[in-house]
mmCIF file of C-alpha atoms and ligand atoms in Angstrom:
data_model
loop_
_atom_site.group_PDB
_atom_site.id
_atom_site.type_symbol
_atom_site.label_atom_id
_atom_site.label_comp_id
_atom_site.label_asym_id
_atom_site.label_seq_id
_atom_site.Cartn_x
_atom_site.Cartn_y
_atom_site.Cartn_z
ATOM 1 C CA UNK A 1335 132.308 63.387 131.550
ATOM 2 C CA UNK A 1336 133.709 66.484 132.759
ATOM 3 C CA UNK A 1337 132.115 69.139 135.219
ATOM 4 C CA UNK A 1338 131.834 71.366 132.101
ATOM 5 C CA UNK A 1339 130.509 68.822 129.638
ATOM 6 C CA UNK A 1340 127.652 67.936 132.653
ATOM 7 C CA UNK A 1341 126.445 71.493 133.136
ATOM 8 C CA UNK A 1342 126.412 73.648 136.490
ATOM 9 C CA UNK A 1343 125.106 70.846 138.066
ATOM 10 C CA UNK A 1344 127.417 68.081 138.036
ATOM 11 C CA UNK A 1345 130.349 70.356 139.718
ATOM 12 C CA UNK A 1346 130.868 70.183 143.401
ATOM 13 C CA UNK A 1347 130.718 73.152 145.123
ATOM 14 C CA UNK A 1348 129.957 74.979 148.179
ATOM 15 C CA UNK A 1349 125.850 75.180 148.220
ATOM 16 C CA UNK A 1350 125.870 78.823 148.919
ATOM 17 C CA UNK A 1351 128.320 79.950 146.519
ATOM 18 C CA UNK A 1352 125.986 78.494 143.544
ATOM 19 C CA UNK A 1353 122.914 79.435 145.369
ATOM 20 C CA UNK A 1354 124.504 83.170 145.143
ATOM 21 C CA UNK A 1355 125.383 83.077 141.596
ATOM 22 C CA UNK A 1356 121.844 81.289 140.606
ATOM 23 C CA UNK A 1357 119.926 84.210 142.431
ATOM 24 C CA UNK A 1358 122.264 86.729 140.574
ATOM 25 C CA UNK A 1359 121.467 85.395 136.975
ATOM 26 C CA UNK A 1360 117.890 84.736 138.238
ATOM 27 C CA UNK A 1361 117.358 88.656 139.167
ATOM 28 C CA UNK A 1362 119.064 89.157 135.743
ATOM 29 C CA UNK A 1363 121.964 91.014 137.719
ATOM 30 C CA UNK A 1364 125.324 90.717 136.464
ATOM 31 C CA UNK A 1365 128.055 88.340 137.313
ATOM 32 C CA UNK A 1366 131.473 90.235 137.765
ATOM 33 C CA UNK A 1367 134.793 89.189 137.977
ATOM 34 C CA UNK A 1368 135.595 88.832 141.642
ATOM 35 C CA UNK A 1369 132.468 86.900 142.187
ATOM 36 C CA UNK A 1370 132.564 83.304 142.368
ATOM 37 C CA UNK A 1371 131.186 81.301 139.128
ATOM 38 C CA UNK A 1372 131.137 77.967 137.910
ATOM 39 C CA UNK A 1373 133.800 76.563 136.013
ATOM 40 C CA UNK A 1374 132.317 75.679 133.042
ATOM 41 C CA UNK A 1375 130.479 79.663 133.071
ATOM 42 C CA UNK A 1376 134.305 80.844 133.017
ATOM 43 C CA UNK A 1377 135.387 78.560 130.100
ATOM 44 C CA UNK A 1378 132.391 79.126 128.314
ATOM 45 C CA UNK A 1379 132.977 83.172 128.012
ATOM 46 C CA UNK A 1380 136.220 82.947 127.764
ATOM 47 C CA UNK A 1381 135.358 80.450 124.471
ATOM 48 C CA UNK A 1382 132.881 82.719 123.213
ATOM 49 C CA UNK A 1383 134.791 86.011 124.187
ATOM 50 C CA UNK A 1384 137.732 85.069 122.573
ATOM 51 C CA UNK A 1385 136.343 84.029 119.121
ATOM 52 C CA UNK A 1386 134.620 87.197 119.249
ATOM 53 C CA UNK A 1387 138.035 89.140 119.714
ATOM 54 C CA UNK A 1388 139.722 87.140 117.048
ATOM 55 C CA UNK A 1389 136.991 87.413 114.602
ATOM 56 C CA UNK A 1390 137.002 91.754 115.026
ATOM 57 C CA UNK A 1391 141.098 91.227 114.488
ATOM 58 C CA UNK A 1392 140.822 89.027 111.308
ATOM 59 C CA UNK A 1393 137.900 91.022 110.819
ATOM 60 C CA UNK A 1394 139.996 93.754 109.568
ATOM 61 C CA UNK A 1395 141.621 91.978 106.749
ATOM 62 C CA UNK A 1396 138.792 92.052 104.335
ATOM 63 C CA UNK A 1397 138.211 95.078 104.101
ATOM 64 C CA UNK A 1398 141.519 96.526 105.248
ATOM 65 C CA UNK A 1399 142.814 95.518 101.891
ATOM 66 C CA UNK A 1400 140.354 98.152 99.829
ATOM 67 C CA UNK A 1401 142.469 101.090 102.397
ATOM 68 C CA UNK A 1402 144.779 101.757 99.307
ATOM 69 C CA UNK A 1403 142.669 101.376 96.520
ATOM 70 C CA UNK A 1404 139.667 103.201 98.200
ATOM 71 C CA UNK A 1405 137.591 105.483 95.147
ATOM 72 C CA UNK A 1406 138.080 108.586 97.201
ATOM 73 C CA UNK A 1407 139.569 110.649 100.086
ATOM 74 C CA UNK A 1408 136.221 110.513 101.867
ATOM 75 C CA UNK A 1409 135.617 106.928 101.365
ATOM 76 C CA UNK A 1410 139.556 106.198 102.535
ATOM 77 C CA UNK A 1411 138.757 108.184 105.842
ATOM 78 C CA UNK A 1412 135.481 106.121 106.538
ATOM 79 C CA UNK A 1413 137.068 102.539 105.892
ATOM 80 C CA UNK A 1414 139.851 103.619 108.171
ATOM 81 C CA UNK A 1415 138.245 104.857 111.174
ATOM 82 C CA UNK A 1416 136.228 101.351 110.526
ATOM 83 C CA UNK A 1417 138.915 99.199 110.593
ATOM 84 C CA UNK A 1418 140.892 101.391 113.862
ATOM 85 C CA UNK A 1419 137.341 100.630 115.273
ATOM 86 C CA UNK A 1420 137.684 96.868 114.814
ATOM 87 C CA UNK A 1421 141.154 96.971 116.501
ATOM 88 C CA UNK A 1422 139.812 98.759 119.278
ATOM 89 C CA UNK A 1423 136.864 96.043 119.762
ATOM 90 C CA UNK A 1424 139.084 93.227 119.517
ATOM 91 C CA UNK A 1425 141.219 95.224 122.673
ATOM 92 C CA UNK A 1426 137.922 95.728 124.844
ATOM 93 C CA UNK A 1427 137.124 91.702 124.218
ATOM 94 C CA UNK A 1428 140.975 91.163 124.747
ATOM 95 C CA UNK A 1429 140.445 93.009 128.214
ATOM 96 C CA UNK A 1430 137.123 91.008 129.067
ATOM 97 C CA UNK A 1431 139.014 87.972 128.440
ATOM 98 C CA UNK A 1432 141.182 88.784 130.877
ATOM 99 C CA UNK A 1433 138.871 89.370 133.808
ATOM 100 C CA UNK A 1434 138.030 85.944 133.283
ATOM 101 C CA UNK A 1435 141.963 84.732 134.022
ATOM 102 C CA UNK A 1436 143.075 84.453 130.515
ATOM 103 C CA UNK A 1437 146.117 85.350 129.465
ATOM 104 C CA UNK A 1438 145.783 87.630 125.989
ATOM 105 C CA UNK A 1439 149.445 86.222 124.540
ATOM 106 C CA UNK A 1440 148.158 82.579 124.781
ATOM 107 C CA UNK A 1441 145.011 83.469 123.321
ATOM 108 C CA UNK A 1442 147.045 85.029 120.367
ATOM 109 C CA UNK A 1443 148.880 81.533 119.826
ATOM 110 C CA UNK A 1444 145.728 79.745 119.951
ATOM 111 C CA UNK A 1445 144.440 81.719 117.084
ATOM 112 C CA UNK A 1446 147.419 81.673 115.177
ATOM 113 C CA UNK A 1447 147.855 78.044 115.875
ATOM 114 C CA UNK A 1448 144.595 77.376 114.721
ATOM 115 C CA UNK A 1449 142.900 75.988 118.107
ATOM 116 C CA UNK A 1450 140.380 78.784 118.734
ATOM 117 C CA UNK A 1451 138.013 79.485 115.931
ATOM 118 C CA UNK A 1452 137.115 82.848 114.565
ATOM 119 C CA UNK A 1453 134.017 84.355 112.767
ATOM 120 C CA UNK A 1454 133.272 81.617 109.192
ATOM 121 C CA UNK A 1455 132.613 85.629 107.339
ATOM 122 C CA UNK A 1456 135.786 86.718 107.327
ATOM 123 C CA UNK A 1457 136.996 83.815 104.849
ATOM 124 C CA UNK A 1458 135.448 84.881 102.009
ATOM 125 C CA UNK A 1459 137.310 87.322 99.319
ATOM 126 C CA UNK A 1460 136.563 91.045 99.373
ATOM 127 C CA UNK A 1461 136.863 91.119 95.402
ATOM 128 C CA UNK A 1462 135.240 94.822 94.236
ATOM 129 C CA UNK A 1463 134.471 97.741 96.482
ATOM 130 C CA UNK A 1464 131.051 96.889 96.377
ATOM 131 C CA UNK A 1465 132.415 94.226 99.246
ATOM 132 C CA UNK A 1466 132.971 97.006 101.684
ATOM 133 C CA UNK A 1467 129.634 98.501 101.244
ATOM 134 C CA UNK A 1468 127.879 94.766 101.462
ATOM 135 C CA UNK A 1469 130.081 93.330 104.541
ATOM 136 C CA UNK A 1470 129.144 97.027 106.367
ATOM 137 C CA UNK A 1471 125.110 96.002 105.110
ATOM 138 C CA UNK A 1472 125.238 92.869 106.203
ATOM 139 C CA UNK A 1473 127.905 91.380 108.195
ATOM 140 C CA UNK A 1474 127.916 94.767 110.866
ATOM 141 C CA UNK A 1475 123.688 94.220 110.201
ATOM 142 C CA UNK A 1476 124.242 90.686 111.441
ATOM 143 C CA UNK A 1477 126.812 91.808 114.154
ATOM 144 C CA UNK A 1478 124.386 94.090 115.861
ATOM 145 C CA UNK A 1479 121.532 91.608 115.430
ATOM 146 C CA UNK A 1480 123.754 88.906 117.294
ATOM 147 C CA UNK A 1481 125.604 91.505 119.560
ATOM 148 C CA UNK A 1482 122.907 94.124 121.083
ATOM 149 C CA UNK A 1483 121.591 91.609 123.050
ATOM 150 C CA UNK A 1484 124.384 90.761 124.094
ATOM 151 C CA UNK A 1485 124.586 94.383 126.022
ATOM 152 C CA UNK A 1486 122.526 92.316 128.401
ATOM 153 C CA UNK A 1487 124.737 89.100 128.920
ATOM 154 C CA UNK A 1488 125.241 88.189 132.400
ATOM 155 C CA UNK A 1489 129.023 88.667 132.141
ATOM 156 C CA UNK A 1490 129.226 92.226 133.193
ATOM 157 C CA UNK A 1491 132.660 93.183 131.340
ATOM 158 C CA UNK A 1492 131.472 91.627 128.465
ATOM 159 C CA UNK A 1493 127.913 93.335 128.445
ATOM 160 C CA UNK A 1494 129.429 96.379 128.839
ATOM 161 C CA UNK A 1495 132.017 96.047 125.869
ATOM 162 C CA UNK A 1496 129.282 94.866 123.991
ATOM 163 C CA UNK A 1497 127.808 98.314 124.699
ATOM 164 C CA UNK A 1498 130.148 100.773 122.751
ATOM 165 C CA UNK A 1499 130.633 98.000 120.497
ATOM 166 C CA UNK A 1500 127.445 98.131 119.205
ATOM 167 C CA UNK A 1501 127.179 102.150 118.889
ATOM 168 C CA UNK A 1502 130.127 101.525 116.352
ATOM 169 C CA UNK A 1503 128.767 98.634 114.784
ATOM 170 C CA UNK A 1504 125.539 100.789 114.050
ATOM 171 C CA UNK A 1505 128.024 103.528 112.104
ATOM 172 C CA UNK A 1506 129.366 100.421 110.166
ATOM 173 C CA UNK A 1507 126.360 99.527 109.098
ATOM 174 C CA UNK A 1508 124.833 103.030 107.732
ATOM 175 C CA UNK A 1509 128.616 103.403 106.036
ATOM 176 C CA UNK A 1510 128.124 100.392 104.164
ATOM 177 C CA UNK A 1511 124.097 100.970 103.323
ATOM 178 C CA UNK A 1512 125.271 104.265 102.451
ATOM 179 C CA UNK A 1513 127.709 103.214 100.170
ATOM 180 C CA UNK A 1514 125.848 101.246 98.327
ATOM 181 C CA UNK A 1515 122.701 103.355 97.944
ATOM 182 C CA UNK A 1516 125.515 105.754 96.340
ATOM 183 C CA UNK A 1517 126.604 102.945 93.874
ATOM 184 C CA UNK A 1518 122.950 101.932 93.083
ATOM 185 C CA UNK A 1519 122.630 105.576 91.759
ATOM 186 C CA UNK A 1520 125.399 105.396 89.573
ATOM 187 C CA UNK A 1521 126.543 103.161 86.333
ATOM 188 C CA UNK A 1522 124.456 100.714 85.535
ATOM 189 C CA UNK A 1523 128.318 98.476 85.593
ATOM 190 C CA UNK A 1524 127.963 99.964 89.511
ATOM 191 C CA UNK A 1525 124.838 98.332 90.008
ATOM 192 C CA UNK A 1526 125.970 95.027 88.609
ATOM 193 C CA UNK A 1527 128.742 95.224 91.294
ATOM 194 C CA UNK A 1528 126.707 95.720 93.555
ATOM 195 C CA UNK A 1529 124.357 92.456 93.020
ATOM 196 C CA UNK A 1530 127.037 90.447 92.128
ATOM 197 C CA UNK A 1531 128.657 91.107 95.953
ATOM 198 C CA UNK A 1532 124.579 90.540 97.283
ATOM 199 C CA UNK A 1533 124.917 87.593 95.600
ATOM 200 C CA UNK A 1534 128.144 86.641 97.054
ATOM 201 C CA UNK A 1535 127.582 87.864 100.701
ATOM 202 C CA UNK A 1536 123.836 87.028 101.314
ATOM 203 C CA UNK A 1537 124.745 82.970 102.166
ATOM 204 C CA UNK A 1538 128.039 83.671 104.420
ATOM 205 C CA UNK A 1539 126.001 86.043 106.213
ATOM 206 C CA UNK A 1540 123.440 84.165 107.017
ATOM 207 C CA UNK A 1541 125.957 81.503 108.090
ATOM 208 C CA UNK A 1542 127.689 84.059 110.355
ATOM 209 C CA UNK A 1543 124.606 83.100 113.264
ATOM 210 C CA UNK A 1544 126.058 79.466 113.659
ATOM 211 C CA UNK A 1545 124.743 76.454 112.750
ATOM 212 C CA UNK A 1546 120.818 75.832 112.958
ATOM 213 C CA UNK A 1547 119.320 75.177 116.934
ATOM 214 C CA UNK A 1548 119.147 71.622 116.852
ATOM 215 C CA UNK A 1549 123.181 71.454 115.594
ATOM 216 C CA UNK A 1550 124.297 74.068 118.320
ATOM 217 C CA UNK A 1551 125.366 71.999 121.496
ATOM 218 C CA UNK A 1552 126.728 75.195 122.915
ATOM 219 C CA UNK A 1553 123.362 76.750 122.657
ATOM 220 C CA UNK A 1554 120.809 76.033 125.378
ATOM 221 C CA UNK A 1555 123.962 75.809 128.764
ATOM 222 C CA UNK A 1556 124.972 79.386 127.324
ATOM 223 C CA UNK A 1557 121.397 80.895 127.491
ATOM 224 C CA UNK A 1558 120.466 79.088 131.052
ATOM 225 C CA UNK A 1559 123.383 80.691 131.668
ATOM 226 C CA UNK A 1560 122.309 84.261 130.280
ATOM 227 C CA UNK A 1561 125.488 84.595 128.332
ATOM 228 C CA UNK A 1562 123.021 83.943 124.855
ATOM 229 C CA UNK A 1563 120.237 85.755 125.100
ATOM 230 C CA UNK A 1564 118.317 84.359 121.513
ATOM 231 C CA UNK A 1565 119.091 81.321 119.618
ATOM 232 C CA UNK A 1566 120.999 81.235 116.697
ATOM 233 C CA UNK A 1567 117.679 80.835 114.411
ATOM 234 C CA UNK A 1568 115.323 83.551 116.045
ATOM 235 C CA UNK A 1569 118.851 85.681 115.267
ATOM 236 C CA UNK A 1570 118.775 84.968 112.082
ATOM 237 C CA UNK A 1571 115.556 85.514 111.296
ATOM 238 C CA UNK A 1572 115.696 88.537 112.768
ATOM 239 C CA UNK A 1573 118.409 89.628 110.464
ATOM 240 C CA UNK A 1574 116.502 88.309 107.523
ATOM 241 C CA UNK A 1575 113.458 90.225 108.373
ATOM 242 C CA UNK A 1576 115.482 93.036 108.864
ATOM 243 C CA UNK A 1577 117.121 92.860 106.057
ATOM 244 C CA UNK A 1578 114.630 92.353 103.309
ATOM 245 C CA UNK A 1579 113.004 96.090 103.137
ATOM 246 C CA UNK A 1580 116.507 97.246 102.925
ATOM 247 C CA UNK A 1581 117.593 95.575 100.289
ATOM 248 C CA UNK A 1582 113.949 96.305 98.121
ATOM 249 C CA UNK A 1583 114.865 100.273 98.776
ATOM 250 C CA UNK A 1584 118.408 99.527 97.728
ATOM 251 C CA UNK A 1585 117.067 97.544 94.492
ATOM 252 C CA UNK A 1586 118.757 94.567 94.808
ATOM 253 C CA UNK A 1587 117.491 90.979 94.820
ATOM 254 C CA UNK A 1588 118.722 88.763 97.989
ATOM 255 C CA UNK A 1589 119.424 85.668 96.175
ATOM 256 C CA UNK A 1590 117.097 83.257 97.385
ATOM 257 C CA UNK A 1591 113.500 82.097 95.101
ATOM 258 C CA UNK A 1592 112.206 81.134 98.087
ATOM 259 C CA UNK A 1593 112.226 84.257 100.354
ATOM 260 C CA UNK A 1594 108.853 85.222 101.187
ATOM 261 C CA UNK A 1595 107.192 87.116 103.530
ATOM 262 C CA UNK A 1596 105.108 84.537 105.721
ATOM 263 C CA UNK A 1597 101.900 86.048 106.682
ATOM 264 C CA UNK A 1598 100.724 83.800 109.618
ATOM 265 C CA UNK A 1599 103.831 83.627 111.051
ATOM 266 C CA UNK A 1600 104.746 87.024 110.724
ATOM 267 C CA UNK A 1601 108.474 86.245 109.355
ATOM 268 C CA UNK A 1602 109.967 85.900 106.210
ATOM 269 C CA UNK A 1603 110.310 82.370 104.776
ATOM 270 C CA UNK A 1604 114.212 81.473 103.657
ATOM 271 C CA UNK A 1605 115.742 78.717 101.936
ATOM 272 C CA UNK A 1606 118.240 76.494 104.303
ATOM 273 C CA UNK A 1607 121.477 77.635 103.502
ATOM 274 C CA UNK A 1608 124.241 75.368 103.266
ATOM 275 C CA UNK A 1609 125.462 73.832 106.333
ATOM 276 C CA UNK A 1610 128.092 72.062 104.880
ATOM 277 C CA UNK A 1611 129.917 74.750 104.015
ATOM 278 C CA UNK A 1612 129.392 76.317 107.405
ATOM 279 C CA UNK A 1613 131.298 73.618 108.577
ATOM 280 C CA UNK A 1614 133.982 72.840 106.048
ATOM 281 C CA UNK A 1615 135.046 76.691 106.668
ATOM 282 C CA UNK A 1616 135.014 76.683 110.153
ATOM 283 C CA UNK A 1617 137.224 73.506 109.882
ATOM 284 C CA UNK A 1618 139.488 75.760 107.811
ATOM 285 C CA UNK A 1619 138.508 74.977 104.449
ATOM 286 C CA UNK A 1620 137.375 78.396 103.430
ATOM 287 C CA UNK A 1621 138.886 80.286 100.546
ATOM 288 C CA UNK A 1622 140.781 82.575 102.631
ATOM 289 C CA UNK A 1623 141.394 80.300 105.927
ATOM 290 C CA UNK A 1624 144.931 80.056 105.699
ATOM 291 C CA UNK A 1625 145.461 82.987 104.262
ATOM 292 C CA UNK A 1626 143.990 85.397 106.694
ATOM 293 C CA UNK A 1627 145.745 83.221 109.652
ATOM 294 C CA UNK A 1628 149.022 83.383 108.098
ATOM 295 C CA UNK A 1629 148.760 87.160 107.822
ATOM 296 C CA UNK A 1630 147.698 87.269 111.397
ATOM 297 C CA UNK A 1631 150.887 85.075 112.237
ATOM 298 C CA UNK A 1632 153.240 87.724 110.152
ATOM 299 C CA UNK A 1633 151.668 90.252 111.906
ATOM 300 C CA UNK A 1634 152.519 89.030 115.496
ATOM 301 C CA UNK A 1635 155.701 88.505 114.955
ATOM 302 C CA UNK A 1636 156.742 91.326 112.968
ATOM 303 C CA UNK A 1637 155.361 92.823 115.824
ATOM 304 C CA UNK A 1638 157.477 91.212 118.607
ATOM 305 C CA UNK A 1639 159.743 94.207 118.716
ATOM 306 C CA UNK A 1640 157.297 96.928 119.875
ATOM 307 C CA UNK A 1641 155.584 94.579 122.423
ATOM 308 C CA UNK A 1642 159.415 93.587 123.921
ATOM 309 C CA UNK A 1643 160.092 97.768 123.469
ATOM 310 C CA UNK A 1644 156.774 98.038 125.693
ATOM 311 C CA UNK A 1645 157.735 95.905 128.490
ATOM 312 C CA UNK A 1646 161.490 97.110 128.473
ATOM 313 C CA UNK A 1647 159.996 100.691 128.666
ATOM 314 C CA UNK A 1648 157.642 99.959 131.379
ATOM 315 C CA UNK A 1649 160.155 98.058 133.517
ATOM 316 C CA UNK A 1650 162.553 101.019 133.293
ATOM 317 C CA UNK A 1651 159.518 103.382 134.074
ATOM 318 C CA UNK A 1652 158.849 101.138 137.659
ATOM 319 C CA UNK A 1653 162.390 100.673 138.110
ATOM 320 C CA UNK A 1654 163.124 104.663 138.177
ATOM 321 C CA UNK A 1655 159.750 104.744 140.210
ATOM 322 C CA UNK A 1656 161.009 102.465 142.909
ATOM 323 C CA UNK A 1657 164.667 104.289 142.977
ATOM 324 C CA UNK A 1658 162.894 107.202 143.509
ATOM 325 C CA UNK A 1659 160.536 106.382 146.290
ATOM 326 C CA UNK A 1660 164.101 104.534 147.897
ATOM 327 C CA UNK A 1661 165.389 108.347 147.575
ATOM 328 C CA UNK A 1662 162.553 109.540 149.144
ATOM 329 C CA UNK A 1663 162.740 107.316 151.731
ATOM 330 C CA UNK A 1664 166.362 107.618 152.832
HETATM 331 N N1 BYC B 834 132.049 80.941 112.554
HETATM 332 O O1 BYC B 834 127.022 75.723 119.592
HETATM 333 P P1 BYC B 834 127.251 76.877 118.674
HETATM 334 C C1 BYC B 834 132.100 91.453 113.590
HETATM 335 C C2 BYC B 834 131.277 77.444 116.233
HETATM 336 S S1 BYC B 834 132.864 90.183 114.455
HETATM 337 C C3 BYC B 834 132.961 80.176 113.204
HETATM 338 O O2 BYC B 834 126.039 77.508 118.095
HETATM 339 P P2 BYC B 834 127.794 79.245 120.258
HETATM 340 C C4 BYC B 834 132.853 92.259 112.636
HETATM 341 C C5 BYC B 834 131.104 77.715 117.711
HETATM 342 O O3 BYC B 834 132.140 78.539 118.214
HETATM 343 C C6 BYC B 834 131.485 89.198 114.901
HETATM 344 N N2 BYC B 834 132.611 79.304 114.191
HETATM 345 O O4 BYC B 834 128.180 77.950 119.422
HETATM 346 C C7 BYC B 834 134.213 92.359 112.707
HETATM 347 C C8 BYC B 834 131.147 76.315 118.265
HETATM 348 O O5 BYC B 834 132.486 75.839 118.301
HETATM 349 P P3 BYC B 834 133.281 75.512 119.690
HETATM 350 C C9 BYC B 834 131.764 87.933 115.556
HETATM 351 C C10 BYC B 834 131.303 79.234 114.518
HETATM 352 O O6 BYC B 834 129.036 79.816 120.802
HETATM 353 C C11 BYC B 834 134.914 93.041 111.730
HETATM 354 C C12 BYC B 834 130.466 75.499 117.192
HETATM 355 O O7 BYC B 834 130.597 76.236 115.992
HETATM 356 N N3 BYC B 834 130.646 87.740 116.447
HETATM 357 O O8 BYC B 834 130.946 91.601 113.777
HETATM 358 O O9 BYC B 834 126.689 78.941 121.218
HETATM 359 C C13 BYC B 834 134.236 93.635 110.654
HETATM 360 C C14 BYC B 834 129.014 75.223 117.479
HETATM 361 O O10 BYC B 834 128.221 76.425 117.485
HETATM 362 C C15 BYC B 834 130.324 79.999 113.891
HETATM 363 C C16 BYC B 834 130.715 87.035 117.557
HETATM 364 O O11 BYC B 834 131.695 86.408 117.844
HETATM 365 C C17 BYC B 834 130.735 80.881 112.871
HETATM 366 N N4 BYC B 834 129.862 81.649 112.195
HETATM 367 O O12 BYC B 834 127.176 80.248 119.168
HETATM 368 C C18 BYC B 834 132.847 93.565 110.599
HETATM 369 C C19 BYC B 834 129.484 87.115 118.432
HETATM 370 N N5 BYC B 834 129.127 79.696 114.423
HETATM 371 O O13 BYC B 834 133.669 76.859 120.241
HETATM 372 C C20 BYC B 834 132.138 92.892 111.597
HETATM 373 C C21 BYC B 834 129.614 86.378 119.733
HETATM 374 C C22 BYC B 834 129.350 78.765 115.356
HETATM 375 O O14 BYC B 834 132.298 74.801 120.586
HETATM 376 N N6 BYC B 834 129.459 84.958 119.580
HETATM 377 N N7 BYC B 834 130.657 78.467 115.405
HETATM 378 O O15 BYC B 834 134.456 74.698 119.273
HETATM 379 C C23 BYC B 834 128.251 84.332 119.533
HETATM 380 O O16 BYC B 834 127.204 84.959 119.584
HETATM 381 C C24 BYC B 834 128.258 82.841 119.467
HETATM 382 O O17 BYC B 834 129.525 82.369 119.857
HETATM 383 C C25 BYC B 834 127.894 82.273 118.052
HETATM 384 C C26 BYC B 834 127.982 80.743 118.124
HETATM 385 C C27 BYC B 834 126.455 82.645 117.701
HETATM 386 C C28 BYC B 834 128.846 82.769 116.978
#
């Protein structure tokens, strides 16, 4: 068994550098990147970080595609400045990453390779516009359910990502509601859209939290650790309950007989959804597994140009900046 796969524990180190560490996360200060931390702490953001940047990268497929076909100027200008978002919260991760000692290249080829896992949502089809309203609703819902409380992770580059992350995420999610509420008023063809992406979106959504607590062995290390604040169930029923009033305003029906509102325990009651799935798509079964990952793999290397014009730019840039200081000098 590895140090990692034993817990804090099991690895040997020098008493007072864990005893300084366990006070830190004990005071609910944050850990920063200089200080020392165990091993498996360090792997285990860099796992978590990492799928997080990949998933807001592949996140902006989906809905990336509706850019050209968007109804209107107004709606094109929205789903834009979404997506740009997404790139820019995928670069903040990116950068966390790297405070941890990873290099952002490899973690590109891991993705692309398909040996680091991204977020199960984004393999599902974005088939009618309706999509971009529902995955603002609920997947951005579910992303600031998961990800405000992760503004308090122990990590401190990662809290603080998670930070402006979530002021974005919050715009996402009005976009979408918005969007929708302005469908629902329309057609009555608009509000068949509509349901018919509810219908679609609720399950994968729900999925998004990972599977159920007593299937998660990443789970209980990562919140000893403070990097997890909830579990993946008290997340998602969070979401649900969230959710529900929403969608009853909106007048659509989440597709589930057996969501009810749970008086003694003060939650909604949901049907299980279906783990199997969950896993067969994060195996890379989904519809749009390979798919999405090839057109993350086209995009990297189309791109090999501008990242090779970068570093040839910046190593003229130090090289003139060194000649000059030499002129200085003599
Ligand atoms: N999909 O022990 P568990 C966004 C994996 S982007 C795929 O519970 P953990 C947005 C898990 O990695 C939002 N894989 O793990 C962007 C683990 O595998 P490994 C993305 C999943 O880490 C654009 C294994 O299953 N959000 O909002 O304790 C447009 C066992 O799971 C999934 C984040 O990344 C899944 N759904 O908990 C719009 C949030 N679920 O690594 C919106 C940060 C689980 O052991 N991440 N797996 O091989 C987290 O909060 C946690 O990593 C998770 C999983 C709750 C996702």
């Amino acid at each position: 068994m590895t140090a990692e796969q034993a817990g804090p524990a099991a690895e040997r180190v020098p008493p007072d550098l864990q005893e300084r560490f366990d006070a830190t996360l004990a005071r609910d200060q944050r850990v920063e990147p200089r200080d020392w931390m165990p091993e498996g702490y360090r792997r285990t953001l860099v796992r978590q970080i990492a799928q997080h940047a990949h998933s807001e990268i592949i996140g902006m497929q989906p809905e990336g595609e509706w850019i050209t076909r968007a109804p209107s100027l107004r709606r094109k200008a929205i789903l834009f400045a979404k997506v740009q978002d997404e790139a820019g919260h995928g670069l903040y991760l990116y950068a966390a990453a790297e405070t941890l000692g990873a290099d952002r290249e490899d973690l590109t080829e891991r993705l692309i390779e398909g040996r680091q896992k991204y977020s199960s949502i984004f393999n599902y089809p974005t088939l009618t516009f309706a999509d971009v309203g529902v995955i603002g609703w609920f997947v951005d819902g579910a992303a600031i359910c998961n990800q405000v409380p992760l503004c308090r992770s122990s990590y401190g580059p990662y809290a603080r990502a998670m930070v402006r992350i979530c002021k974005e995420e919050s715009f996402h999610q009005r976009q979408g509601y918005e969007l929708l509420m302005t469908m629902v008023r329309g057609t009555a063809a608009q509000r068949e859209t509509v349901q018919d992406a509810v219908n679609r979106w609720w399950w994968p959504s729900l999925m998004m939290f990972g599977p159920p607590d007593d299937a998660s062995p990443n789970s209980a290390r990562s919140m000893a650790w403070k990097i997890k604040r909830h579990t993946n169930d008290e997340l998602r029923r969070r979401f649900v309950d969230m959710t529900v009033p929403q969608a009853e305003r909106l007048g659509v029906t989440l597709p589930d007989p057996e969501l009810r509102w749970n008086e003694e325990r003060g939650h909604h009651d949901f049907s299980t959804p279906d783990w199997a799935e969950l896993a067969a798509v994060i195996k890379g079964d989904g519809p749009c597994n390979a798919e999405r990952v090839a057109r993350r793999r086209a995009a990297h290397e189309e791109g090999a140009w501008v990242r090779e014009a970068a570093l040839a730019h910046a190593a003229k840039v130090s090289a003139r900046a060194a000649a000059e200081r030499e002129g200085a000098r003599a």
